Amino acid sequence: MKRTFCFAKRNLKEIVRDPISVGFGIVLPIVLLILLSIINSNIPKEAQENMFEIRLLAPGISVFGLSFIALFAALLLSKDRESSFMLRLYTSPMTGGNFILGYALPLLPMGVVQLIFCFAAAIALGLPFSANLFVCIAVCVPIMVVNIAIGLICGTLLNEKAVGGLCGALLTNVTAWLSGCWFSLDLLGDGFRKFAYILPFANAVDAARAAVDGSYADIPGKLWVVSAWAAGLTALAVVIFTHRKKLK
Amino acid sequence: MNAIETKRLTKRFGMVTAVDALDLTVREGELFSLLGVNGAGKTTTIKMLSGLLKPTDGSARVLGHDLLTELPAIKPLLAVSPQETAVAPNLTVRENLELIAGIYNSDPKRVQRMIDELGLKEAEKFKAKRLSGGWQRRLSIAMALVSDPKLLFLDEPTLGLDVLARRELWQVIESLKGKVTVILTTHYLEEAEALSDRVGVMNGGKLKITGTPREILDAAGTENFEEAFIRLAGGEAK
């Protein structure tokens, strides 16, 4: 475990010392929260539109913001892969498990920090503070793992430029469109809605909203889908990384 | 004891044979230089011996262990300073050394020792990406040494450095003689001549000749090391 923690410490330093990444992950969700709250305040009451209410918006944007973790993970890994630094590490006694855990571990606290900032902003915008917010942070852990695993898979397979496009643009858009974080999935038809609920993002948003609402009974039904994706994608990330690391 | 013994070690990439039936012996504590033009097979040889590439054919023993079946036992004993500078850019000099010391479970005191011995004191708090090429190379070698390896691969360690920085690194490399087995690849012939106990000349994936710098000169029938290299790498030697 010492090797894993040493490597995780290095990765945490690399991430937090890149102000653009940190700023992006923390500031963008807050900006979205503020903009959509402003839109909400301008929607006439007779429209009966509640999607942008802060109690629905805050957990949705929180889950959306976590998609940036995939970008952090993918960029870090792809940059390392393209450098001689990785060659040095490959000749060291580090195993595939040391690498994957070392990349993943620092991103979990990063995700929690992102959520804390997002909920602090939501409280300032009117979300009542309650213990449910802490439950919501815990409920978001599986979707963090999903994003970390996606990032590690992309970082293992793609170069830095492709990772920027795939994780920075495509994945964040997929998360936005398929999670229902700021519009109802019903608006896109039944087929699209069913497809979205096969994937983890919409389930994660529903679980986060249930947590914020205190509707704890609704959480497990959604969370198991996210957890299954998290387990499957993590296993896939380990397999792909180990395969790539093997002697050629 | 021999640090490295290879028998017909071969690496093929598709139809291209990068290293062709290499028989090489390097004694423990020796500084052995591998010379050759680009594409001669030097880096591929180092990559195989350090466990980064799987040989296509042949066998090798490294520090008494079989390369193919006992790699996990070999890895803690060797270190590589790759061709390009291999440092973590956003970590300081000290943090880079602490990282490698942690990964190899080395004595933490070796971090300070490397800082002192390689003259890194004045740069220890600087991020690696802010260092000049010469300092980065010095750090890269310090990172390779912090684990107290028995076998050190230095792949073109002075490539691209100015004359002064190169001479400074020569002193560092020379100070390792007798303490660590060093395999050095270089394009600078005067470097190989000045530093090496023995030299091997590769061409087209084959080892053309091995010997002390004096023996190489004698074999080529010249007193000029560059001329000797040209004759041997060009295939004129018998």
CSV table of C-alpha atoms in Angstrom, one decimal:
chain,number,residue,atom,x,y,z
A,1,MET,CA,0.0,0.0,0.0
A,2,LYS,CA,3.0,2.3,0.6
A,3,ARG,CA,3.7,2.5,-3.1
A,4,THR,CA,0.0,3.3,-3.9
A,5,PHE,CA,-0.1,6.1,-1.3
A,6,CYS,CA,3.2,7.6,-2.5
A,7,PHE,CA,2.0,7.6,-6.1
A,8,ALA,CA,-1.5,8.9,-5.0
A,9,LYS,CA,0.2,11.8,-3.1
A,10,ARG,CA,2.2,12.7,-6.2
A,11,ASN,CA,-1.0,12.6,-8.4
A,12,LEU,CA,-2.9,14.8,-5.9
A,13,LYS,CA,-0.1,17.4,-6.0
A,14,GLU,CA,-0.1,17.3,-9.9
A,15,ILE,CA,-3.8,17.9,-9.9
A,16,VAL,CA,-4.1,20.7,-7.3
A,17,ARG,CA,-1.0,22.4,-8.8
A,18,ASP,CA,-2.8,22.8,-12.1
A,19,PRO,CA,-5.1,25.8,-11.3
A,20,ILE,CA,-6.9,25.6,-14.6
A,21,SER,CA,-8.2,22.1,-13.9
A,22,VAL,CA,-9.2,22.9,-10.3
A,23,GLY,CA,-10.9,26.1,-11.4
A,24,PHE,CA,-12.8,24.4,-14.1
A,25,GLY,CA,-14.0,21.6,-11.9
A,26,ILE,CA,-15.1,23.9,-9.1
A,27,VAL,CA,-16.1,27.2,-10.8
A,28,LEU,CA,-18.0,25.9,-13.8
A,29,PRO,CA,-20.7,24.0,-11.8
A,30,ILE,CA,-21.2,27.1,-9.6
A,31,VAL,CA,-21.5,29.4,-12.6
A,32,LEU,CA,-24.1,27.1,-14.1
A,33,LEU,CA,-25.9,27.0,-10.8
A,34,ILE,CA,-26.1,30.7,-10.6
A,35,LEU,CA,-27.1,31.2,-14.3
A,36,LEU,CA,-29.9,28.6,-14.1
A,37,SER,CA,-31.1,30.0,-10.8
A,38,ILE,CA,-31.4,33.4,-12.5
A,39,ILE,CA,-33.4,31.8,-15.3
A,40,ASN,CA,-35.6,30.2,-12.7
A,41,SER,CA,-36.3,33.5,-11.0
A,42,ASN,CA,-37.5,34.9,-14.4
A,43,ILE,CA,-39.8,32.0,-15.2
A,44,PRO,CA,-43.4,33.1,-14.6
A,45,LYS,CA,-45.2,31.1,-11.8
A,46,GLU,CA,-48.1,30.2,-14.2
A,47,ALA,CA,-45.6,28.3,-16.4
A,48,GLN,CA,-45.5,25.7,-13.5
A,49,GLU,CA,-41.9,24.8,-14.4
A,50,ASN,CA,-39.9,23.5,-11.4
A,51,MET,CA,-36.8,22.0,-13.1
A,52,PHE,CA,-34.6,24.9,-12.2
A,53,GLU,CA,-35.7,25.0,-8.5
A,54,ILE,CA,-32.6,24.9,-6.4
A,55,ARG,CA,-33.6,21.7,-4.6
A,56,LEU,CA,-33.6,19.9,-8.0
A,57,LEU,CA,-30.9,21.9,-9.7
A,58,ALA,CA,-28.2,21.6,-6.9
A,59,PRO,CA,-28.0,17.8,-6.9
A,60,GLY,CA,-28.3,17.7,-10.7
A,61,ILE,CA,-25.4,20.2,-11.2
A,62,SER,CA,-23.4,18.4,-8.6
A,63,VAL,CA,-23.6,15.2,-10.5
A,64,PHE,CA,-22.8,17.0,-13.8
A,65,GLY,CA,-19.8,18.7,-12.2
A,66,LEU,CA,-18.4,15.4,-11.3
A,67,SER,CA,-17.9,14.5,-15.0
A,68,PHE,CA,-14.9,16.9,-14.9
A,69,ILE,CA,-13.2,14.3,-12.7
A,70,ALA,CA,-13.0,12.0,-15.7
A,71,LEU,CA,-11.2,14.8,-17.5
A,72,PHE,CA,-8.7,15.2,-14.6
A,73,ALA,CA,-8.0,11.5,-14.5
A,74,ALA,CA,-7.7,11.1,-18.2
A,75,LEU,CA,-5.4,14.1,-18.7
A,76,LEU,CA,-3.1,13.1,-15.9
A,77,LEU,CA,-2.8,9.5,-17.1
A,78,SER,CA,-2.4,10.3,-20.8
A,79,LYS,CA,0.2,13.0,-20.0
A,80,ASP,CA,2.1,10.5,-17.9
A,81,ARG,CA,1.9,7.8,-20.6
A,82,GLU,CA,3.4,10.1,-23.2
A,83,SER,CA,6.3,11.0,-21.0
A,84,SER,CA,9.5,9.2,-20.0
A,85,PHE,CA,8.4,9.5,-16.4
A,86,MET,CA,6.0,6.6,-17.0
A,87,LEU,CA,8.9,4.5,-18.4
A,88,ARG,CA,10.7,5.0,-15.2
A,89,LEU,CA,7.7,4.0,-13.2
A,90,TYR,CA,7.1,0.9,-15.4
A,91,THR,CA,10.7,-0.3,-14.6
A,92,SER,CA,9.9,0.2,-10.8
A,93,PRO,CA,8.3,-2.5,-8.7
A,94,MET,CA,4.8,-0.8,-9.0
A,95,THR,CA,2.0,-3.2,-10.1
A,96,GLY,CA,-1.1,-2.4,-12.2
A,97,GLY,CA,-3.1,-2.2,-9.0
A,98,ASN,CA,-0.7,0.4,-7.5
A,99,PHE,CA,-1.1,2.5,-10.6
A,100,ILE,CA,-4.9,2.4,-10.8
A,101,LEU,CA,-5.5,3.0,-7.1
A,102,GLY,CA,-2.8,5.7,-7.1
A,103,TYR,CA,-4.6,7.6,-9.9
A,104,ALA,CA,-8.1,7.0,-8.4
A,105,LEU,CA,-7.6,7.8,-4.7
A,106,PRO,CA,-6.7,11.5,-4.9
A,107,LEU,CA,-9.7,12.1,-7.2
A,108,LEU,CA,-12.2,11.0,-4.6
A,109,PRO,CA,-11.4,13.8,-2.1
A,110,MET,CA,-11.3,16.2,-5.2
A,111,GLY,CA,-14.8,15.1,-6.0
A,112,VAL,CA,-16.0,15.7,-2.4
A,113,VAL,CA,-14.4,19.2,-2.4
A,114,GLN,CA,-16.2,19.9,-5.7
A,115,LEU,CA,-19.5,18.8,-4.1
A,116,ILE,CA,-18.9,20.9,-0.9
A,117,PHE,CA,-18.3,24.1,-3.1
A,118,CYS,CA,-21.4,23.3,-5.2
A,119,PHE,CA,-23.7,22.8,-2.2
A,120,ALA,CA,-22.2,25.9,-0.4
A,121,ALA,CA,-23.2,27.9,-3.5
A,122,ALA,CA,-26.6,26.3,-3.6
A,123,ILE,CA,-27.1,27.2,0.1
A,124,ALA,CA,-26.3,30.8,-0.7
A,125,LEU,CA,-28.9,30.6,-3.5
A,126,GLY,CA,-31.6,29.3,-1.1
A,127,LEU,CA,-31.1,25.6,-0.7
A,128,PRO,CA,-31.9,24.8,3.0
A,129,PHE,CA,-28.9,23.4,4.9
A,130,SER,CA,-29.6,20.0,6.4
A,131,ALA,CA,-27.9,16.7,7.1
A,132,ASN,CA,-29.4,15.4,3.9
A,133,LEU,CA,-26.6,17.2,2.0
A,134,PHE,CA,-24.0,15.0,3.7
A,135,VAL,CA,-26.0,12.0,2.7
A,136,CYS,CA,-26.1,13.3,-0.9
A,137,ILE,CA,-22.3,13.6,-0.9
A,138,ALA,CA,-22.1,10.0,0.2
A,139,VAL,CA,-24.6,9.0,-2.5
A,140,CYS,CA,-22.5,10.7,-5.1
A,141,VAL,CA,-19.4,8.5,-4.4
A,142,PRO,CA,-20.4,5.7,-6.9
A,143,ILE,CA,-20.9,8.3,-9.8
A,144,MET,CA,-17.5,9.7,-8.8
A,145,VAL,CA,-16.0,6.2,-9.3
A,146,VAL,CA,-17.8,5.9,-12.6
A,147,ASN,CA,-16.2,9.1,-13.8
A,148,ILE,CA,-12.8,8.2,-12.5
A,149,ALA,CA,-13.0,4.8,-14.2
A,150,ILE,CA,-14.1,6.4,-17.5
A,151,GLY,CA,-11.2,8.9,-17.2
A,152,LEU,CA,-8.7,6.1,-16.6
A,153,ILE,CA,-9.9,4.1,-19.5
A,154,CYS,CA,-9.7,7.1,-21.8
A,155,GLY,CA,-6.3,8.1,-20.4
A,156,THR,CA,-5.0,4.6,-21.0
A,157,LEU,CA,-6.2,4.4,-24.6
A,158,LEU,CA,-6.0,7.9,-25.9
A,159,ASN,CA,-3.4,10.6,-26.3
A,160,GLU,CA,-3.7,14.0,-24.4
A,161,LYS,CA,-5.4,15.8,-27.4
A,162,ALA,CA,-8.0,13.1,-27.9
A,163,VAL,CA,-8.7,12.9,-24.2
A,164,GLY,CA,-9.4,16.7,-24.1
A,165,GLY,CA,-12.0,16.2,-26.8
A,166,LEU,CA,-13.6,13.0,-25.5
A,167,CYS,CA,-13.7,13.7,-21.8
A,168,GLY,CA,-13.7,17.5,-21.9
A,169,ALA,CA,-16.4,17.9,-24.5
A,170,LEU,CA,-18.2,14.6,-25.3
A,171,LEU,CA,-18.5,13.1,-21.8
A,172,THR,CA,-19.6,16.3,-20.2
A,173,ASN,CA,-22.3,16.7,-22.9
A,174,VAL,CA,-23.4,13.1,-22.6
A,175,THR,CA,-23.7,13.6,-18.8
A,176,ALA,CA,-25.7,16.8,-19.3
A,177,TRP,CA,-28.1,15.2,-21.9
A,178,LEU,CA,-28.5,11.8,-20.4
A,179,SER,CA,-28.8,12.7,-16.7
A,180,GLY,CA,-31.7,15.1,-16.7
A,181,CYS,CA,-29.7,17.4,-14.5
A,182,TRP,CA,-31.3,20.6,-15.9
A,183,PHE,CA,-34.2,19.4,-18.0
A,184,SER,CA,-36.7,16.5,-17.7
A,185,LEU,CA,-35.8,13.4,-19.7
A,186,ASP,CA,-39.5,13.1,-20.5
A,187,LEU,CA,-39.2,16.0,-22.9
A,188,LEU,CA,-37.0,13.8,-25.2
A,189,GLY,CA,-39.5,10.9,-25.5
A,190,ASP,CA,-39.9,7.5,-23.9
A,191,GLY,CA,-37.2,5.7,-25.9
A,192,PHE,CA,-34.6,8.2,-25.0
A,193,ARG,CA,-35.7,8.2,-21.3
A,194,LYS,CA,-35.4,4.4,-21.1
A,195,PHE,CA,-32.0,4.5,-22.7
A,196,ALA,CA,-30.8,7.2,-20.2
A,197,TYR,CA,-31.9,5.1,-17.3
A,198,ILE,CA,-29.8,2.1,-18.5
A,199,LEU,CA,-26.8,4.4,-18.1
A,200,PRO,CA,-25.6,5.6,-14.6
A,201,PHE,CA,-26.0,9.4,-15.0
A,202,ALA,CA,-29.8,9.8,-14.7
A,203,ASN,CA,-29.9,7.2,-11.9
A,204,ALA,CA,-27.2,9.2,-10.1
A,205,VAL,CA,-29.1,12.5,-10.4
A,206,ASP,CA,-32.3,10.8,-9.1
A,207,ALA,CA,-30.4,9.3,-6.2
A,208,ALA,CA,-28.8,12.6,-5.3
A,209,ARG,CA,-32.2,14.4,-5.5
A,210,ALA,CA,-33.8,11.8,-3.3
A,211,ALA,CA,-31.0,12.3,-0.8
A,212,VAL,CA,-31.4,16.1,-0.7
A,213,ASP,CA,-35.2,15.6,-0.3
A,214,GLY,CA,-34.7,13.1,2.5
A,215,SER,CA,-36.5,10.4,0.5
A,216,TYR,CA,-34.0,7.8,1.5
A,217,ALA,CA,-36.2,4.9,0.4
A,218,ASP,CA,-35.9,6.0,-3.2
A,219,ILE,CA,-32.1,5.9,-3.1
A,220,PRO,CA,-31.2,2.2,-3.2
A,221,GLY,CA,-33.2,1.4,-6.4
A,222,LYS,CA,-31.2,4.1,-8.3
A,223,LEU,CA,-27.9,3.7,-6.6
A,224,TRP,CA,-27.4,0.0,-7.4
A,225,VAL,CA,-27.4,0.8,-11.1
A,226,VAL,CA,-24.7,3.4,-10.6
A,227,SER,CA,-22.8,1.1,-8.3
A,228,ALA,CA,-22.9,-1.7,-10.9
A,229,TRP,CA,-21.6,0.6,-13.6
A,230,ALA,CA,-18.9,1.8,-11.1
A,231,ALA,CA,-17.8,-1.8,-10.4
A,232,GLY,CA,-17.9,-2.8,-14.1
A,233,LEU,CA,-16.0,0.2,-15.4
A,234,THR,CA,-13.4,0.0,-12.6
A,235,ALA,CA,-12.7,-3.6,-13.5
A,236,LEU,CA,-12.5,-2.7,-17.1
A,237,ALA,CA,-10.1,0.1,-16.4
A,238,VAL,CA,-7.8,-2.3,-14.4
A,239,VAL,CA,-7.9,-4.9,-17.2
A,240,ILE,CA,-7.2,-2.3,-20.0
A,241,PHE,CA,-4.3,-0.6,-18.0
A,242,THR,CA,-2.8,-4.0,-17.0
A,243,HIS,CA,-3.0,-5.2,-20.6
A,244,ARG,CA,-1.3,-2.1,-21.9
A,245,LYS,CA,1.4,-2.2,-19.2
A,246,LYS,CA,2.3,-5.8,-20.0
A,247,LEU,CA,5.5,-6.6,-21.8
A,248,LYS,CA,5.2,-6.2,-25.5
B,1,MET,CA,29.7,-12.4,-10.6
B,2,ASN,CA,28.2,-11.1,-13.8
B,3,ALA,CA,25.5,-8.5,-13.5
B,4,ILE,CA,24.2,-9.3,-17.0
B,5,GLU,CA,24.5,-12.4,-19.2
B,6,THR,CA,22.5,-12.6,-22.4
B,7,LYS,CA,22.4,-15.6,-24.8
B,8,ARG,CA,21.1,-14.9,-28.3
B,9,LEU,CA,18.8,-12.2,-27.0
B,10,THR,CA,16.6,-11.1,-29.9
B,11,LYS,CA,13.8,-8.6,-30.4
B,12,ARG,CA,11.8,-8.4,-33.6
B,13,PHE,CA,9.1,-5.9,-34.4
B,14,GLY,CA,7.2,-7.5,-37.2
B,15,MET,CA,9.7,-8.1,-40.0
B,16,VAL,CA,12.3,-5.8,-38.4
B,17,THR,CA,14.9,-7.3,-36.2
B,18,ALA,CA,16.0,-4.6,-33.7
B,19,VAL,CA,18.3,-6.7,-31.6
B,20,ASP,CA,19.8,-9.8,-33.3
B,21,ALA,CA,21.1,-12.8,-31.2
B,22,LEU,CA,22.9,-10.6,-28.6
B,23,ASP,CA,25.5,-12.4,-26.5
B,24,LEU,CA,26.6,-9.9,-23.9
B,25,THR,CA,28.3,-10.2,-20.5
B,26,VAL,CA,28.6,-7.3,-18.1
B,27,ARG,CA,30.6,-7.8,-14.9
B,28,GLU,CA,29.3,-6.5,-11.5
B,29,GLY,CA,30.5,-2.9,-10.7
B,30,GLU,CA,31.5,-2.3,-14.3
B,31,LEU,CA,30.7,0.8,-16.3
B,32,PHE,CA,29.8,-0.6,-19.7
B,33,SER,CA,29.0,1.6,-22.7
B,34,LEU,CA,26.8,0.6,-25.6
B,35,LEU,CA,27.7,2.5,-28.7
B,36,GLY,CA,26.0,2.6,-32.0
B,37,VAL,CA,24.4,4.8,-34.6
B,38,ASN,CA,20.6,5.5,-34.4
B,39,GLY,CA,18.6,2.3,-34.8
B,40,ALA,CA,21.6,0.2,-33.8
B,41,GLY,CA,19.5,-1.5,-31.1
B,42,LYS,CA,21.0,0.1,-28.0
B,43,THR,CA,17.7,1.4,-26.5
B,44,THR,CA,15.8,-1.8,-27.4
B,45,THR,CA,18.5,-3.7,-25.6
B,46,ILE,CA,18.1,-1.5,-22.5
B,47,LYS,CA,14.3,-1.8,-22.7
B,48,MET,CA,14.6,-5.6,-22.8
B,49,LEU,CA,17.1,-5.8,-19.9
B,50,SER,CA,15.0,-3.4,-17.8
B,51,GLY,CA,11.8,-5.4,-18.3
B,52,LEU,CA,10.0,-2.8,-20.6
B,53,LEU,CA,10.1,-5.0,-23.6
B,54,LYS,CA,9.7,-8.8,-23.9
B,55,PRO,CA,12.4,-10.5,-25.9
B,56,THR,CA,11.3,-12.4,-28.9
B,57,ASP,CA,13.9,-15.0,-28.5
B,58,GLY,CA,17.0,-15.9,-26.4
B,59,SER,CA,17.5,-15.6,-22.7
B,60,ALA,CA,19.0,-13.3,-20.2
B,61,ARG,CA,20.1,-13.3,-16.5
B,62,VAL,CA,20.1,-10.0,-14.7
B,63,LEU,CA,21.7,-9.9,-11.3
B,64,GLY,CA,21.4,-13.7,-11.0
B,65,HIS,CA,17.7,-13.8,-11.9
B,66,ASP,CA,16.1,-15.0,-15.1
B,67,LEU,CA,14.7,-12.0,-17.0
B,68,LEU,CA,11.6,-13.7,-18.3
B,69,THR,CA,10.5,-15.6,-15.2
B,70,GLU,CA,11.9,-13.6,-12.3
B,71,LEU,CA,11.2,-10.0,-13.3
B,72,PRO,CA,9.5,-9.0,-10.0
B,73,ALA,CA,12.7,-10.0,-8.2
B,74,ILE,CA,14.9,-8.0,-10.6
B,75,LYS,CA,12.8,-4.7,-10.6
B,76,PRO,CA,13.6,-3.6,-7.0
B,77,LEU,CA,17.4,-4.0,-7.9
B,78,LEU,CA,17.6,-1.9,-11.0
B,79,ALA,CA,16.9,1.7,-12.0
B,80,VAL,CA,16.6,3.4,-15.4
B,81,SER,CA,17.3,7.0,-16.4
B,82,PRO,CA,15.5,7.1,-19.7
B,83,GLN,CA,16.6,9.0,-22.8
B,84,GLU,CA,14.2,11.9,-22.3
B,85,THR,CA,14.2,13.5,-18.9
B,86,ALA,CA,11.9,11.4,-16.7
B,87,VAL,CA,10.7,13.6,-13.9
B,88,ALA,CA,7.3,14.6,-12.5
B,89,PRO,CA,7.1,18.2,-13.7
B,90,ASN,CA,4.9,19.7,-11.0
B,91,LEU,CA,6.8,18.2,-8.1
B,92,THR,CA,9.9,19.8,-6.6
B,93,VAL,CA,13.3,18.2,-6.8
B,94,ARG,CA,12.9,16.9,-3.2
B,95,GLU,CA,9.4,15.6,-3.8
B,96,ASN,CA,10.5,13.8,-7.0
B,97,LEU,CA,13.2,12.0,-5.0
B,98,GLU,CA,10.8,11.3,-2.1
B,99,LEU,CA,8.3,9.8,-4.6
B,100,ILE,CA,10.9,7.3,-6.0
B,101,ALA,CA,12.3,6.5,-2.5
B,102,GLY,CA,8.7,5.7,-1.4
B,103,ILE,CA,8.0,3.5,-4.4
B,104,TYR,CA,11.2,1.5,-3.8
B,105,ASN,CA,10.7,1.5,-0.1
B,106,SER,CA,14.2,3.0,0.3
B,107,ASP,CA,15.7,4.6,3.4
B,108,PRO,CA,14.3,8.1,3.5
B,109,LYS,CA,17.8,9.4,4.4
B,110,ARG,CA,18.9,8.6,0.9
B,111,VAL,CA,16.9,11.5,-0.4
B,112,GLN,CA,19.1,14.0,1.5
B,113,ARG,CA,22.1,12.0,0.5
B,114,MET,CA,21.3,12.3,-3.2
B,115,ILE,CA,20.6,16.0,-2.8
B,116,ASP,CA,24.0,16.4,-1.3
B,117,GLU,CA,26.0,14.1,-3.5
B,118,LEU,CA,24.5,15.3,-6.8
B,119,GLY,CA,24.7,19.0,-5.8
B,120,LEU,CA,20.9,19.5,-5.9
B,121,LYS,CA,20.7,21.5,-2.7
B,122,GLU,CA,20.2,24.9,-4.3
B,123,ALA,CA,17.4,23.6,-6.5
B,124,GLU,CA,15.7,21.2,-4.1
B,125,LYS,CA,12.6,23.4,-3.7
B,126,PHE,CA,12.2,24.2,-7.4
B,127,LYS,CA,9.5,22.4,-9.4
B,128,ALA,CA,11.2,20.1,-11.9
B,129,LYS,CA,9.6,21.8,-14.9
B,130,ARG,CA,11.3,25.0,-13.9
B,131,LEU,CA,14.8,23.5,-14.0
B,132,SER,CA,17.2,23.8,-17.0
B,133,GLY,CA,18.0,20.7,-19.1
B,134,GLY,CA,21.2,20.1,-17.2
B,135,TRP,CA,19.6,20.2,-13.8
B,136,GLN,CA,16.7,18.0,-15.0
B,137,ARG,CA,19.2,15.4,-16.2
B,138,ARG,CA,21.0,15.6,-12.9
B,139,LEU,CA,17.7,15.1,-11.1
B,140,SER,CA,16.7,12.2,-13.4
B,141,ILE,CA,20.0,10.4,-12.4
B,142,ALA,CA,19.5,11.2,-8.7
B,143,MET,CA,16.0,9.7,-9.0
B,144,ALA,CA,17.5,6.6,-10.5
B,145,LEU,CA,20.1,6.4,-7.7
B,146,VAL,CA,17.9,7.2,-4.7
B,147,SER,CA,16.7,3.5,-4.6
B,148,ASP,CA,20.3,2.4,-4.2
B,149,PRO,CA,20.2,0.2,-7.3
B,150,LYS,CA,22.6,-2.6,-8.1
B,151,LEU,CA,22.2,-2.0,-11.8
B,152,LEU,CA,21.7,1.4,-13.4
B,153,PHE,CA,20.8,2.0,-17.1
B,154,LEU,CA,21.7,5.4,-18.3
B,155,ASP,CA,20.2,5.9,-21.8
B,156,GLU,CA,22.0,8.8,-23.4
B,157,PRO,CA,22.2,10.8,-20.2
B,158,THR,CA,24.0,13.8,-21.6
B,159,LEU,CA,22.1,14.1,-24.9
B,160,GLY,CA,21.4,17.8,-25.7
B,161,LEU,CA,23.4,19.2,-22.9
B,162,ASP,CA,26.0,21.9,-23.3
B,163,VAL,CA,29.7,21.1,-22.8
B,164,LEU,CA,29.8,22.3,-19.2
B,165,ALA,CA,26.7,20.5,-18.1
B,166,ARG,CA,27.9,17.4,-19.8
B,167,ARG,CA,31.3,17.5,-18.0
B,168,GLU,CA,29.5,18.0,-14.7
B,169,LEU,CA,27.4,14.9,-15.3
B,170,TRP,CA,30.5,12.9,-16.3
B,171,GLN,CA,31.9,13.5,-12.8
B,172,VAL,CA,28.6,12.2,-11.3
B,173,ILE,CA,28.7,9.1,-13.5
B,174,GLU,CA,32.4,8.5,-12.9
B,175,SER,CA,31.8,8.6,-9.1
B,176,LEU,CA,29.5,5.6,-9.5
B,177,LYS,CA,32.2,3.4,-10.9
B,178,GLY,CA,32.8,0.3,-8.7
B,179,LYS,CA,29.7,1.0,-6.6
B,180,VAL,CA,26.9,0.3,-9.1
B,181,THR,CA,26.9,-1.6,-12.4
B,182,VAL,CA,26.2,1.0,-15.0
B,183,ILE,CA,25.1,0.4,-18.6
B,184,LEU,CA,25.5,3.6,-20.5
B,185,THR,CA,24.3,4.3,-24.0
B,186,THR,CA,25.7,7.4,-25.7
B,187,HIS,CA,26.4,9.0,-29.1
B,188,TYR,CA,29.3,10.9,-27.7
B,189,LEU,CA,32.4,8.8,-28.3
B,190,GLU,CA,34.7,10.8,-26.1
B,191,GLU,CA,32.2,10.2,-23.3
B,192,ALA,CA,32.4,6.4,-23.8
B,193,GLU,CA,36.2,6.5,-24.0
B,194,ALA,CA,36.6,8.6,-20.9
B,195,LEU,CA,34.1,6.9,-18.6
B,196,SER,CA,33.9,3.2,-19.6
B,197,ASP,CA,35.6,0.2,-18.2
B,198,ARG,CA,34.5,-1.6,-21.4
B,199,VAL,CA,32.6,-0.7,-24.5
B,200,GLY,CA,30.3,-2.6,-26.9
B,201,VAL,CA,29.7,-1.4,-30.4
B,202,MET,CA,26.3,-2.3,-31.9
B,203,ASN,CA,25.2,-2.1,-35.5
B,204,GLY,CA,22.1,-3.3,-37.2
B,205,GLY,CA,21.0,-5.0,-33.9
B,206,LYS,CA,24.2,-7.0,-33.7
B,207,LEU,CA,27.0,-6.6,-31.2
B,208,LYS,CA,30.1,-6.1,-33.4
B,209,ILE,CA,32.8,-6.0,-30.7
B,210,THR,CA,33.3,-5.6,-27.0
B,211,GLY,CA,36.4,-4.6,-25.1
B,212,THR,CA,38.2,-1.9,-23.2
B,213,PRO,CA,38.6,1.4,-25.1
B,214,ARG,CA,42.3,0.4,-25.7
B,215,GLU,CA,41.2,-3.0,-27.1
B,216,ILE,CA,38.7,-1.3,-29.4
B,217,LEU,CA,41.4,1.1,-30.7
B,218,ASP,CA,43.7,-1.9,-31.3
B,219,ALA,CA,41.0,-3.9,-33.0
B,220,ALA,CA,40.3,-1.0,-35.4
B,221,GLY,CA,44.0,-0.3,-36.0
B,222,THR,CA,43.8,3.3,-35.1
B,223,GLU,CA,44.6,5.7,-32.3
B,224,ASN,CA,41.4,7.8,-32.8
B,225,PHE,CA,38.3,6.5,-31.0
B,226,GLU,CA,35.9,8.2,-33.5
B,227,GLU,CA,37.7,6.6,-36.4
B,228,ALA,CA,37.6,3.2,-34.6
B,229,PHE,CA,33.9,3.6,-34.1
B,230,ILE,CA,33.3,4.4,-37.7
B,231,ARG,CA,35.3,1.4,-38.8
B,232,LEU,CA,33.6,-1.0,-36.4
B,233,ALA,CA,30.1,0.3,-36.6
B,234,GLY,CA,30.5,0.4,-40.4
B,235,GLY,CA,31.5,-3.3,-40.3
B,236,GLU,CA,35.1,-3.1,-41.2
B,237,ALA,CA,36.5,-4.8,-38.1
B,238,LYS,CA,37.3,-8.4,-38.2
